[in-house]
CSV table of C-alpha atoms and ligand atoms in Angstrom, one decimal:
chain,number,residue,atom,x,y,z
A,1,UNK,CA,-54.8,18.4,19.4
A,2,UNK,CA,-54.2,15.1,17.8
A,3,UNK,CA,-55.5,12.0,19.6
A,4,UNK,CA,-52.8,9.4,19.7
A,5,UNK,CA,-52.3,6.7,22.3
A,6,UNK,CA,-48.5,6.2,22.0
A,7,UNK,CA,-47.7,9.0,24.4
A,8,UNK,CA,-47.6,8.0,28.0
A,9,UNK,CA,-45.3,9.4,30.7
A,10,UNK,CA,-43.1,6.5,31.7
A,11,UNK,CA,-40.8,6.7,34.7
A,12,UNK,CA,-38.5,3.7,35.0
A,13,UNK,CA,-35.7,5.3,37.1
A,14,UNK,CA,-35.5,8.3,39.3
A,15,UNK,CA,-35.1,11.6,37.3
A,16,UNK,CA,-32.3,12.1,36.3
A,17,UNK,CA,-31.5,8.4,36.0
A,18,UNK,CA,-28.1,6.7,36.3
A,19,UNK,CA,-27.1,7.0,32.7
A,20,UNK,CA,-28.1,10.7,32.6
A,21,UNK,CA,-26.1,11.3,35.8
A,22,UNK,CA,-23.1,9.7,34.2
A,23,UNK,CA,-23.4,11.9,31.1
A,24,UNK,CA,-23.8,14.9,33.3
A,25,UNK,CA,-20.5,14.1,35.0
A,26,UNK,CA,-18.8,13.9,31.5
A,27,UNK,CA,-20.5,17.1,30.6
A,28,UNK,CA,-19.0,18.9,33.6
A,29,UNK,CA,-15.6,17.6,32.6
A,30,UNK,CA,-15.8,18.4,28.9
A,31,UNK,CA,-18.2,21.4,28.5
A,32,UNK,CA,-17.8,24.9,29.7
A,33,UNK,CA,-19.6,25.6,33.0
A,34,UNK,CA,-21.1,28.6,31.3
A,35,UNK,CA,-23.3,26.3,29.3
A,36,UNK,CA,-26.1,25.6,31.8
A,37,UNK,CA,-28.5,22.7,31.9
A,38,UNK,CA,-32.0,23.2,33.5
A,39,UNK,CA,-32.9,19.5,33.6
A,40,UNK,CA,-29.9,17.1,33.2
A,41,UNK,CA,-31.9,14.4,31.5
A,42,UNK,CA,-30.1,13.3,28.3
A,43,UNK,CA,-32.5,12.7,25.5
A,44,UNK,CA,-32.3,9.8,23.0
A,45,UNK,CA,-35.4,10.5,21.0
A,46,UNK,CA,-38.5,12.7,20.9
A,47,UNK,CA,-41.9,12.9,19.3
A,48,UNK,CA,-45.1,14.9,19.7
A,49,UNK,CA,-45.0,16.1,23.3
A,50,UNK,CA,-42.7,13.4,24.5
A,51,UNK,CA,-39.0,13.2,25.3
A,52,UNK,CA,-37.4,9.8,25.9
A,53,UNK,CA,-34.2,9.8,27.8
A,54,UNK,CA,-31.1,7.5,27.8
A,55,UNK,CA,-32.5,5.6,30.9
A,56,UNK,CA,-35.8,4.7,29.1
A,57,UNK,CA,-37.9,7.3,30.9
A,58,UNK,CA,-40.5,9.2,28.8
A,59,UNK,CA,-41.1,12.8,29.9
A,60,UNK,CA,-44.0,15.1,28.8
A,61,UNK,CA,-42.7,18.1,27.0
A,62,UNK,CA,-44.2,21.5,27.9
A,63,UNK,CA,-41.2,23.4,26.6
A,64,UNK,CA,-40.8,22.5,22.9
A,65,UNK,CA,-37.1,23.1,23.2
A,66,UNK,CA,-37.9,26.8,24.3
A,67,UNK,CA,-40.7,27.2,21.9
A,68,UNK,CA,-39.1,25.7,18.8
A,69,UNK,CA,-40.8,22.4,17.9
A,70,UNK,CA,-44.3,23.6,17.5
A,71,UNK,CA,-44.8,21.1,14.7
A,72,UNK,CA,-43.8,18.3,17.1
A,73,UNK,CA,-40.4,16.9,17.6
A,74,UNK,CA,-38.9,15.1,14.6
A,75,UNK,CA,-42.1,15.9,12.7
A,76,UNK,CA,-42.1,13.2,10.0
A,77,UNK,CA,-42.8,15.6,7.2
A,78,UNK,CA,-39.9,17.9,8.3
A,79,UNK,CA,-37.6,14.9,8.7
A,80,UNK,CA,-38.4,13.6,5.2
A,81,UNK,CA,-37.9,17.0,3.6
A,82,UNK,CA,-34.6,17.7,5.3
A,83,UNK,CA,-33.2,14.2,4.7
A,84,UNK,CA,-34.1,14.6,1.0
A,85,UNK,CA,-32.3,17.9,0.8
A,86,UNK,CA,-29.3,16.6,2.7
A,87,UNK,CA,-28.8,14.0,0.1
A,88,UNK,CA,-28.8,16.6,-2.7
A,89,UNK,CA,-26.5,19.2,-1.1
A,90,UNK,CA,-25.9,20.4,2.5
A,91,UNK,CA,-24.4,23.8,1.8
A,92,UNK,CA,-23.2,25.9,-1.1
A,93,UNK,CA,-23.6,29.5,0.4
A,94,UNK,CA,-26.6,31.4,-0.9
A,95,UNK,CA,-24.3,34.5,-1.4
A,96,UNK,CA,-22.1,32.5,-3.8
A,97,UNK,CA,-24.4,30.1,-5.7
A,98,UNK,CA,-28.1,30.4,-4.7
A,99,UNK,CA,-30.9,27.8,-4.5
A,100,UNK,CA,-34.7,27.9,-4.8
A,101,UNK,CA,-35.7,26.8,-1.3
A,102,UNK,CA,-34.2,30.0,0.2
A,103,UNK,CA,-36.4,32.1,-2.2
A,104,UNK,CA,-39.4,29.9,-1.4
A,105,UNK,CA,-39.0,30.5,2.4
A,106,UNK,CA,-38.8,34.2,1.7
A,107,UNK,CA,-42.0,34.1,-0.4
A,108,UNK,CA,-43.8,32.1,2.4
A,109,UNK,CA,-42.7,34.6,5.0
A,110,UNK,CA,-43.8,37.6,2.9
A,111,UNK,CA,-47.2,35.9,2.4
A,112,UNK,CA,-47.7,34.8,6.0
A,113,UNK,CA,-46.5,37.8,8.0
A,114,UNK,CA,-49.0,40.6,8.9
A,115,UNK,CA,-50.0,43.1,6.1
A,116,UNK,CA,-50.5,42.6,2.4
A,117,UNK,CA,-48.0,45.3,1.3
A,118,UNK,CA,-44.9,44.6,-0.8
A,119,UNK,CA,-42.4,42.7,1.4
A,120,UNK,CA,-38.9,41.3,1.3
A,121,UNK,CA,-37.1,38.8,3.6
A,122,UNK,CA,-33.6,37.9,4.5
A,123,UNK,CA,-32.6,34.6,6.2
A,124,UNK,CA,-30.1,34.0,9.1
A,125,UNK,CA,-29.4,31.3,11.6
A,126,UNK,CA,-30.3,32.3,15.1
A,127,UNK,CA,-32.9,34.6,16.7
A,128,UNK,CA,-30.2,37.0,18.0
A,129,UNK,CA,-28.8,37.2,14.5
A,130,UNK,CA,-32.2,38.1,13.1
A,131,UNK,CA,-32.5,40.9,15.7
A,132,UNK,CA,-29.0,42.2,14.9
A,133,UNK,CA,-29.9,42.4,11.3
A,134,UNK,CA,-33.2,44.1,11.9
A,135,UNK,CA,-31.2,46.8,13.7
A,136,UNK,CA,-28.7,47.1,10.9
A,137,UNK,CA,-31.5,47.4,8.3
A,138,UNK,CA,-33.5,49.9,10.4
A,139,UNK,CA,-30.4,52.1,10.8
A,140,UNK,CA,-29.5,51.9,7.1
A,141,UNK,CA,-33.0,52.9,6.2
A,142,UNK,CA,-33.6,55.7,8.7
A,143,UNK,CA,-30.1,57.1,8.9
A,144,UNK,CA,-30.7,57.2,12.7
A,145,UNK,CA,-29.0,55.3,15.5
A,146,UNK,CA,-31.1,55.0,18.6
A,147,UNK,CA,-32.8,51.7,19.3
A,148,UNK,CA,-35.7,51.6,21.8
A,149,UNK,CA,-36.3,48.4,23.7
A,150,UNK,CA,-38.6,47.7,26.7
A,151,UNK,CA,-38.2,46.7,30.3
A,152,UNK,CA,-38.5,42.9,30.6
A,153,UNK,CA,-37.5,42.5,26.9
A,154,UNK,CA,-35.4,39.6,25.6
A,155,UNK,CA,-33.6,39.7,22.3
A,156,UNK,CA,-30.6,37.4,22.5
A,157,UNK,CA,-27.0,36.8,23.8
A,158,UNK,CA,-24.8,38.5,21.2
A,159,UNK,CA,-23.2,41.8,22.2
A,160,UNK,CA,-25.8,44.0,20.6
A,161,UNK,CA,-28.8,41.8,21.7
A,162,UNK,CA,-27.4,41.4,25.2
A,163,UNK,CA,-27.6,45.1,25.4
A,164,UNK,CA,-31.2,45.0,24.2
A,165,UNK,CA,-32.1,42.3,26.8
A,166,UNK,CA,-33.3,43.4,30.1
A,167,UNK,CA,-32.2,40.7,32.5
A,168,UNK,CA,-28.7,40.7,34.0
A,169,UNK,CA,-28.5,37.2,35.4
A,170,UNK,CA,-27.7,35.0,33.7
A,171,UNK,CA,-27.7,36.8,30.3
A,172,UNK,CA,-25.5,39.9,30.8
A,173,UNK,CA,-23.7,39.6,34.1
A,174,UNK,CA,-20.0,40.3,33.7
A,175,UNK,CA,-20.2,40.5,29.9
A,176,UNK,CA,-20.2,44.2,29.3
A,177,UNK,CA,-19.6,46.8,27.9
A,178,UNK,CA,-22.6,46.6,25.7
A,179,UNK,CA,-23.3,48.3,22.4
A,180,UNK,CA,-24.3,52.0,22.6
A,181,UNK,CA,-27.5,53.7,21.4
A,182,UNK,CA,-29.8,51.1,23.0
A,183,UNK,CA,-32.4,52.7,25.3
A,184,UNK,CA,-34.6,50.7,27.7
A,185,UNK,CA,-38.0,52.3,28.2
A,186,UNK,CA,-41.0,51.3,30.3
A,187,UNK,CA,-43.2,48.5,29.1
A,188,UNK,CA,-46.8,47.5,29.8
A,189,UNK,CA,-47.1,45.0,32.6
A,190,UNK,CA,-50.8,45.1,33.5
A,191,UNK,CA,-50.6,43.0,36.7
A,192,UNK,CA,-47.9,45.2,38.2
A,193,UNK,CA,-48.4,48.7,36.7
A,194,UNK,CA,-52.2,48.8,36.7
A,195,UNK,CA,-52.1,51.0,33.6
A,196,UNK,CA,-54.3,50.8,30.5
A,197,UNK,CA,-52.5,50.3,27.2
A,198,UNK,CA,-53.0,54.0,26.3
A,199,UNK,CA,-51.6,55.1,29.7
A,200,UNK,CA,-48.6,52.8,29.5
A,201,UNK,CA,-47.9,53.9,25.9
A,202,UNK,CA,-48.1,57.6,26.9
A,203,UNK,CA,-45.5,57.0,29.6
A,204,UNK,CA,-43.2,55.2,27.2
A,205,UNK,CA,-43.6,57.9,24.5
A,206,UNK,CA,-43.0,60.7,26.9
A,207,UNK,CA,-39.8,59.0,28.1
A,208,UNK,CA,-38.6,58.5,24.5
A,209,UNK,CA,-39.3,62.2,23.7
A,210,UNK,CA,-37.5,63.5,26.7
A,211,UNK,CA,-34.5,61.1,27.0
A,212,UNK,CA,-33.8,60.2,23.3
A,213,UNK,CA,-35.7,62.6,21.1
A,214,UNK,CA,-38.3,61.2,18.8
A,215,UNK,CA,-36.3,62.2,15.7
A,216,UNK,CA,-33.3,60.2,16.8
A,217,UNK,CA,-35.1,56.8,17.0
A,218,UNK,CA,-34.3,54.3,14.2
A,219,UNK,CA,-36.6,51.6,15.6
A,220,UNK,CA,-38.7,50.5,18.5
A,221,UNK,CA,-38.0,46.8,19.0
A,222,UNK,CA,-40.5,44.9,21.1
A,223,UNK,CA,-42.0,41.5,21.6
A,224,UNK,CA,-45.8,41.6,21.2
A,225,UNK,CA,-45.9,39.1,24.1
A,226,UNK,CA,-42.7,39.2,26.2
A,227,UNK,CA,-41.2,35.8,26.4
A,228,UNK,CA,-38.2,35.5,28.6
A,229,UNK,CA,-39.4,38.5,30.5
A,230,UNK,CA,-42.3,36.5,31.9
A,231,UNK,CA,-44.9,35.9,29.1
A,232,UNK,CA,-46.2,39.4,29.7
A,233,UNK,CA,-49.1,40.3,27.6
A,234,UNK,CA,-49.2,44.1,27.2
A,235,UNK,CA,-52.5,45.9,28.0
A,236,UNK,CA,-54.7,46.3,24.9
A,237,UNK,CA,-53.7,49.2,22.7
A,238,UNK,CA,-50.1,49.5,24.0
A,239,UNK,CA,-48.4,48.0,21.0
A,240,UNK,CA,-50.7,49.8,18.6
A,241,UNK,CA,-50.1,53.1,20.2
A,242,UNK,CA,-46.3,52.6,20.0
A,243,UNK,CA,-46.7,51.6,16.3
A,244,UNK,CA,-48.6,54.9,15.8
A,245,UNK,CA,-45.9,56.9,17.5
A,246,UNK,CA,-43.2,55.2,15.4
A,247,UNK,CA,-45.1,55.9,12.2
A,248,UNK,CA,-45.5,59.6,13.1
A,249,UNK,CA,-42.0,60.1,14.1
A,250,UNK,CA,-40.3,58.3,11.2
A,251,UNK,CA,-39.1,55.4,13.3
A,252,UNK,CA,-39.7,51.7,12.5
A,253,UNK,CA,-41.6,49.3,14.6
A,254,UNK,CA,-39.8,46.0,14.7
A,255,UNK,CA,-41.8,43.1,16.2
A,256,UNK,CA,-39.6,40.4,17.6
A,257,UNK,CA,-41.8,37.4,17.1
A,258,UNK,CA,-39.0,34.9,17.6
A,259,UNK,CA,-40.9,33.2,20.4
A,260,UNK,CA,-44.5,34.2,19.6
A,261,UNK,CA,-44.5,33.5,15.9
A,262,UNK,CA,-45.7,30.6,13.7
A,263,UNK,CA,-49.1,29.9,15.3
A,264,UNK,CA,-47.8,29.7,18.8
A,265,UNK,CA,-50.3,32.3,20.1
A,266,UNK,CA,-53.2,31.0,18.1
A,267,UNK,CA,-52.5,33.5,15.2
A,268,UNK,CA,-49.7,33.1,12.8
A,269,UNK,CA,-48.1,36.1,14.5
A,270,UNK,CA,-48.9,37.7,17.8
A,271,UNK,CA,-48.9,41.2,16.2
A,272,UNK,CA,-52.1,40.3,14.5
A,273,UNK,CA,-53.9,40.1,17.8
A,274,UNK,CA,-52.7,43.6,18.5
A,275,UNK,CA,-54.0,44.8,15.2
A,276,UNK,CA,-50.5,46.0,14.3
A,277,UNK,CA,-48.6,45.6,11.0
A,278,UNK,CA,-45.0,45.9,12.0
A,279,UNK,CA,-42.5,47.5,9.6
A,280,UNK,CA,-40.1,44.6,10.2
A,281,UNK,CA,-40.7,41.3,11.9
A,282,UNK,CA,-38.0,38.9,13.2
A,283,UNK,CA,-38.7,35.2,13.3
A,284,UNK,CA,-36.8,32.0,14.3
A,285,UNK,CA,-37.6,29.1,16.6
A,286,UNK,CA,-40.9,27.7,15.3
A,287,UNK,CA,-40.0,28.4,11.7
A,288,UNK,CA,-38.1,25.2,10.9
A,289,UNK,CA,-39.2,22.4,13.2
A,290,UNK,CA,-35.9,22.5,15.2
A,291,UNK,CA,-33.4,23.4,12.5
A,292,UNK,CA,-31.5,26.6,13.0
A,293,UNK,CA,-33.1,29.3,10.8
A,294,UNK,CA,-34.2,32.8,11.4
A,295,UNK,CA,-35.4,35.7,9.3
A,296,UNK,CA,-36.2,39.4,9.0
A,297,UNK,CA,-39.2,40.2,6.9
A,298,UNK,CA,-40.8,43.5,6.2
A,299,UNK,CA,-41.5,46.5,4.0
A,300,UNK,CA,-39.8,46.2,0.7
A,301,UNK,CA,-38.6,49.8,0.7
A,302,UNK,CA,-37.0,49.3,4.1
A,303,UNK,CA,-35.5,45.9,3.3
A,304,UNK,CA,-34.1,47.1,0.0
A,305,UNK,CA,-32.5,50.1,1.5
A,306,UNK,CA,-29.4,48.1,2.4
A,307,UNK,CA,-26.5,48.0,-0.2
A,308,UNK,CA,-26.0,44.7,-2.0
A,309,UNK,CA,-23.9,42.4,0.0
A,310,UNK,CA,-24.6,44.3,3.2
A,311,UNK,CA,-26.4,41.4,4.8
A,312,UNK,CA,-25.4,37.8,4.9
A,313,UNK,CA,-23.2,35.2,6.7
A,314,UNK,CA,-21.7,31.9,5.6
A,315,UNK,CA,-24.5,29.6,6.8
A,316,UNK,CA,-27.5,32.0,6.5
A,317,UNK,CA,-30.5,30.3,5.0
A,318,UNK,CA,-28.9,26.9,5.0
A,319,UNK,CA,-30.6,24.6,2.4
A,320,UNK,CA,-31.3,21.8,4.9
A,321,UNK,CA,-32.9,24.3,7.3
A,322,UNK,CA,-34.9,25.9,4.4
A,323,UNK,CA,-36.2,22.5,3.4
A,324,UNK,CA,-37.3,21.9,7.0
A,325,UNK,CA,-39.0,25.3,7.1
A,326,UNK,CA,-41.0,24.7,4.0
A,327,UNK,CA,-42.2,21.4,5.3
A,328,UNK,CA,-43.0,22.9,8.7
A,329,UNK,CA,-44.9,25.7,7.2
A,330,UNK,CA,-46.8,23.3,5.0
A,331,UNK,CA,-47.7,21.2,8.0
A,332,UNK,CA,-48.9,24.3,10.0
A,333,UNK,CA,-51.1,25.3,7.1
A,334,UNK,CA,-52.5,21.8,6.5
A,335,UNK,CA,-53.4,21.0,10.1
A,336,UNK,CA,-54.5,24.5,11.0
A,337,UNK,CA,-51.8,24.8,13.7
A,338,UNK,CA,-53.2,28.1,14.9
A,339,UNK,CA,-56.5,26.2,15.6
A,340,UNK,CA,-54.5,23.6,17.5
A,341,UNK,CA,-52.9,26.4,19.6
A,342,UNK,CA,-56.3,27.8,20.4
A,343,UNK,CA,-57.6,24.4,21.5
A,344,UNK,CA,-54.5,24.0,23.7
A,345,UNK,CA,-55.2,27.4,25.1
A,346,UNK,CA,-58.8,26.4,26.1
A,347,UNK,CA,-57.5,23.1,27.7
A,348,UNK,CA,-54.6,24.8,29.6
A,349,UNK,CA,-56.8,27.8,30.7
A,350,UNK,CA,-59.4,25.4,32.2
A,351,UNK,CA,-56.7,23.6,34.2
A,352,UNK,CA,-55.0,26.7,35.4
A,353,UNK,CA,-58.3,28.4,36.4
A,354,UNK,CA,-59.1,25.5,38.7
A,355,UNK,CA,-55.5,25.7,40.1
A,356,UNK,CA,-55.8,29.4,40.7
A,357,UNK,CA,-59.1,28.9,42.5
A,358,UNK,CA,-57.4,26.6,44.9
A,359,UNK,CA,-54.1,28.5,45.2
A,360,UNK,CA,-54.2,32.3,45.4
A,361,UNK,CA,-50.4,32.3,45.0
A,362,UNK,CA,-51.2,32.0,41.3
A,363,UNK,CA,-51.7,35.7,41.0
A,364,UNK,CA,-52.2,35.7,37.2
A,365,UNK,CA,-52.9,33.3,34.3
A,366,UNK,CA,-51.7,34.9,31.1
A,367,UNK,CA,-50.5,34.4,27.6
A,368,UNK,CA,-52.3,33.3,24.4
A,369,UNK,CA,-52.6,30.1,22.5
A,370,UNK,CA,-49.9,27.5,23.4
A,371,UNK,CA,-47.9,30.3,25.0
A,372,UNK,CA,-49.4,30.4,28.5
A,373,UNK,CA,-48.0,31.1,32.0
A,374,UNK,CA,-48.8,31.6,35.6
A,375,UNK,CA,-47.1,34.2,37.8
A,376,UNK,CA,-46.5,33.0,41.4
A,377,UNK,CA,-46.4,35.7,44.1
A,378,UNK,CA,-47.8,36.7,47.4
A,379,UNK,CA,-51.6,37.2,46.9
A,380,UNK,CA,-51.3,40.1,49.5
A,381,UNK,CA,-48.8,42.4,47.9
A,382,UNK,CA,-47.6,40.5,44.7
A,383,UNK,CA,-44.1,39.9,46.1
A,384,UNK,CA,-42.6,37.5,43.6
A,385,UNK,CA,-42.0,34.0,44.9
A,386,UNK,CA,-39.0,32.6,42.9
A,387,UNK,CA,-38.1,30.0,45.6
A,388,UNK,CA,-41.5,28.3,45.5
A,389,UNK,CA,-41.6,28.6,41.7
A,390,UNK,CA,-38.3,26.7,41.6
A,391,UNK,CA,-39.7,24.1,43.9
A,392,UNK,CA,-42.8,23.6,41.7
A,393,UNK,CA,-40.6,23.4,38.7
A,394,UNK,CA,-38.3,20.8,40.3
A,395,UNK,CA,-41.3,18.7,41.4
A,396,UNK,CA,-42.5,18.7,37.8
A,397,UNK,CA,-39.1,17.7,36.5
A,398,UNK,CA,-38.7,14.9,39.1
A,399,UNK,CA,-42.1,13.6,38.0
A,400,UNK,CA,-41.4,13.6,34.3
A,401,UNK,CA,-42.8,16.9,33.1
A,402,UNK,CA,-40.5,19.3,31.4
A,403,UNK,CA,-41.6,22.8,32.5
A,404,UNK,CA,-39.7,26.1,32.2
A,405,UNK,CA,-39.4,29.0,34.5
A,406,UNK,CA,-39.2,32.5,33.1
A,407,UNK,CA,-39.6,36.1,34.1
A,408,UNK,CA,-37.2,38.8,35.4
A,409,UNK,CA,-38.2,37.9,38.9
A,410,UNK,CA,-37.9,34.1,38.3
A,411,UNK,CA,-41.5,33.5,39.4
A,412,UNK,CA,-43.3,32.6,36.2
A,413,UNK,CA,-44.0,29.0,35.1
A,414,UNK,CA,-44.5,28.9,31.3
A,415,UNK,CA,-46.1,26.3,29.2
A,416,UNK,CA,-45.1,26.0,25.6
A,417,UNK,CA,-46.2,22.5,24.5
A,418,UNK,CA,-45.7,21.4,20.9
A,419,UNK,CA,-48.9,22.3,19.0
A,420,UNK,CA,-49.1,18.6,18.1
A,421,UNK,CA,-49.3,17.4,21.7
A,422,UNK,CA,-51.9,14.7,22.3
A,423,UNK,CA,-54.7,15.9,24.6
A,424,UNK,CA,-54.1,13.0,27.2
A,425,UNK,CA,-50.4,14.0,27.5
A,426,UNK,CA,-51.4,17.6,28.1
A,427,UNK,CA,-53.9,16.6,30.8
A,428,UNK,CA,-51.4,14.3,32.5
A,429,UNK,CA,-48.8,17.1,32.6
A,430,UNK,CA,-51.3,19.4,34.4
A,431,UNK,CA,-52.2,16.6,36.8
A,432,UNK,CA,-48.5,16.6,37.8
A,433,UNK,CA,-48.6,20.4,38.2
A,434,UNK,CA,-51.7,20.1,40.4
A,435,UNK,CA,-49.7,17.6,42.6
A,436,UNK,CA,-46.7,20.0,42.6
A,437,UNK,CA,-48.9,22.8,44.0
A,438,UNK,CA,-50.5,20.5,46.6
A,439,UNK,CA,-47.0,19.5,47.8
A,440,UNK,CA,-45.5,23.0,47.7
A,441,UNK,CA,-48.4,25.0,49.1
A,442,UNK,CA,-50.4,22.4,50.9
B,2,PLZ,N1,-35.9,37.1,20.7
B,2,PLZ,C1,-38.2,37.0,21.7
B,2,PLZ,O1,-37.3,34.5,22.8
B,2,PLZ,C2,-34.7,33.4,22.4
B,2,PLZ,C3,-33.4,32.1,24.8
B,2,PLZ,C4,-33.0,31.0,25.7
B,2,PLZ,P1,-31.8,32.8,19.7
B,2,PLZ,N2,-35.3,33.0,23.6
B,2,PLZ,C5,-34.8,31.8,24.3
B,2,PLZ,C6,-31.6,31.2,26.2
B,2,PLZ,O2,-31.3,30.9,27.3
B,2,PLZ,O3,-30.7,31.5,25.4
B,2,PLZ,C7,-35.2,34.7,21.8
B,2,PLZ,C8,-36.5,35.2,22.0
B,2,PLZ,C9,-36.8,36.5,21.5
B,2,PLZ,C10,-34.7,36.7,20.5
B,2,PLZ,C11,-34.3,35.4,21.0
B,2,PLZ,C12,-32.9,34.9,20.6
B,2,PLZ,O4,-33.0,33.8,19.8
B,2,PLZ,O5,-32.1,31.9,18.6
B,2,PLZ,O6,-31.7,32.1,21.1
B,2,PLZ,O7,-30.6,33.6,19.4
């Protein structure tokens, strides 16, 4: 963690302040009610681990815009690179007249993703779009249709990826029908299923064989650490075992590393920790310091199985986003961002361990690197406690710390600070969490 002194939580009004409340009223009148806002504090600028609002409050950021600004908000190197590019050209469409930075991002992804085999990449805009394209590629390569996804999985909000996402509210409710040939199979959730990785994988494989047929599966798409599902770390060996099954049955393993990628977990990609080399990997979020960019990277033979022109989109691999990605990747390599994530892990784990000792309602501390979470439930029978999780979260918000709730039961608080967060800011944020627990649980 960088040691800088400019970051201090500063609360000059109640949260949200008057100017934010005014904007929220305008928001309700102008913007669809379907666009939710978790914390209606309107931001005017942001930097490493800090968000300043329109009322002059400075909040500590433990969310990184849902795991995006790992390099720090408005990282100066990213800003300089994208401004330079924007002056040259903002868009020409790679499919019409290409440019070098797109190719460079592809080269970087091929180099950084797990495995030293021959790889190819394709760039898109959003995470959901990357997942959609991974499915297209897997179907084109295998000639099969079935897509296996897991309980608690999250893959996006487009029609196909909604179908691949486990949670109904708020993501799918009322939006069906969903795309066919998507099969949800049991995952590994050590706290709640008590199974080893091998046992959980055997259960999943058996269900795939009986309900889909192994020779019908185009791909198993999984998050090596489940993000929106609750920062669930599968039991050791689960992912590797599914990778083995995929290899033996002619299916592809697609690792959705949209949330876990780019040093977030203390490795460049969470698959590395599982000892798995995915056939395809989807990335987004942390790739470009806040600019919309996503990618599918993987085996050259698979990626090249698609006919020319089969993949694309007007904005895919936008040059400004590519310039941002190259600067963000360079920053991550220069500062050893994976090392920063591991340092953050140690600091957060220490704080959460103390908290868990005092409050048995913290039934588990989990996650890796700067992707950590606590699950809040009855210590007696693990009944999820979404009400008190919401109270804790609201306390943090009122007191100037941006925390996020996750999990299919709504009872997981997750911590995704920028990897550049100064250590005092991190400690201060966890002081607030301590107070939140004291107030909520006594
Ligand atoms: N795959 C693993 O985490 C995005 C969604 C927030 P997009 N997660 C945050 C929300 O409420 O929409 C995500 C992810 C994983 C795919 C996606 C989808 O990425 O860039 O949001 O489309």
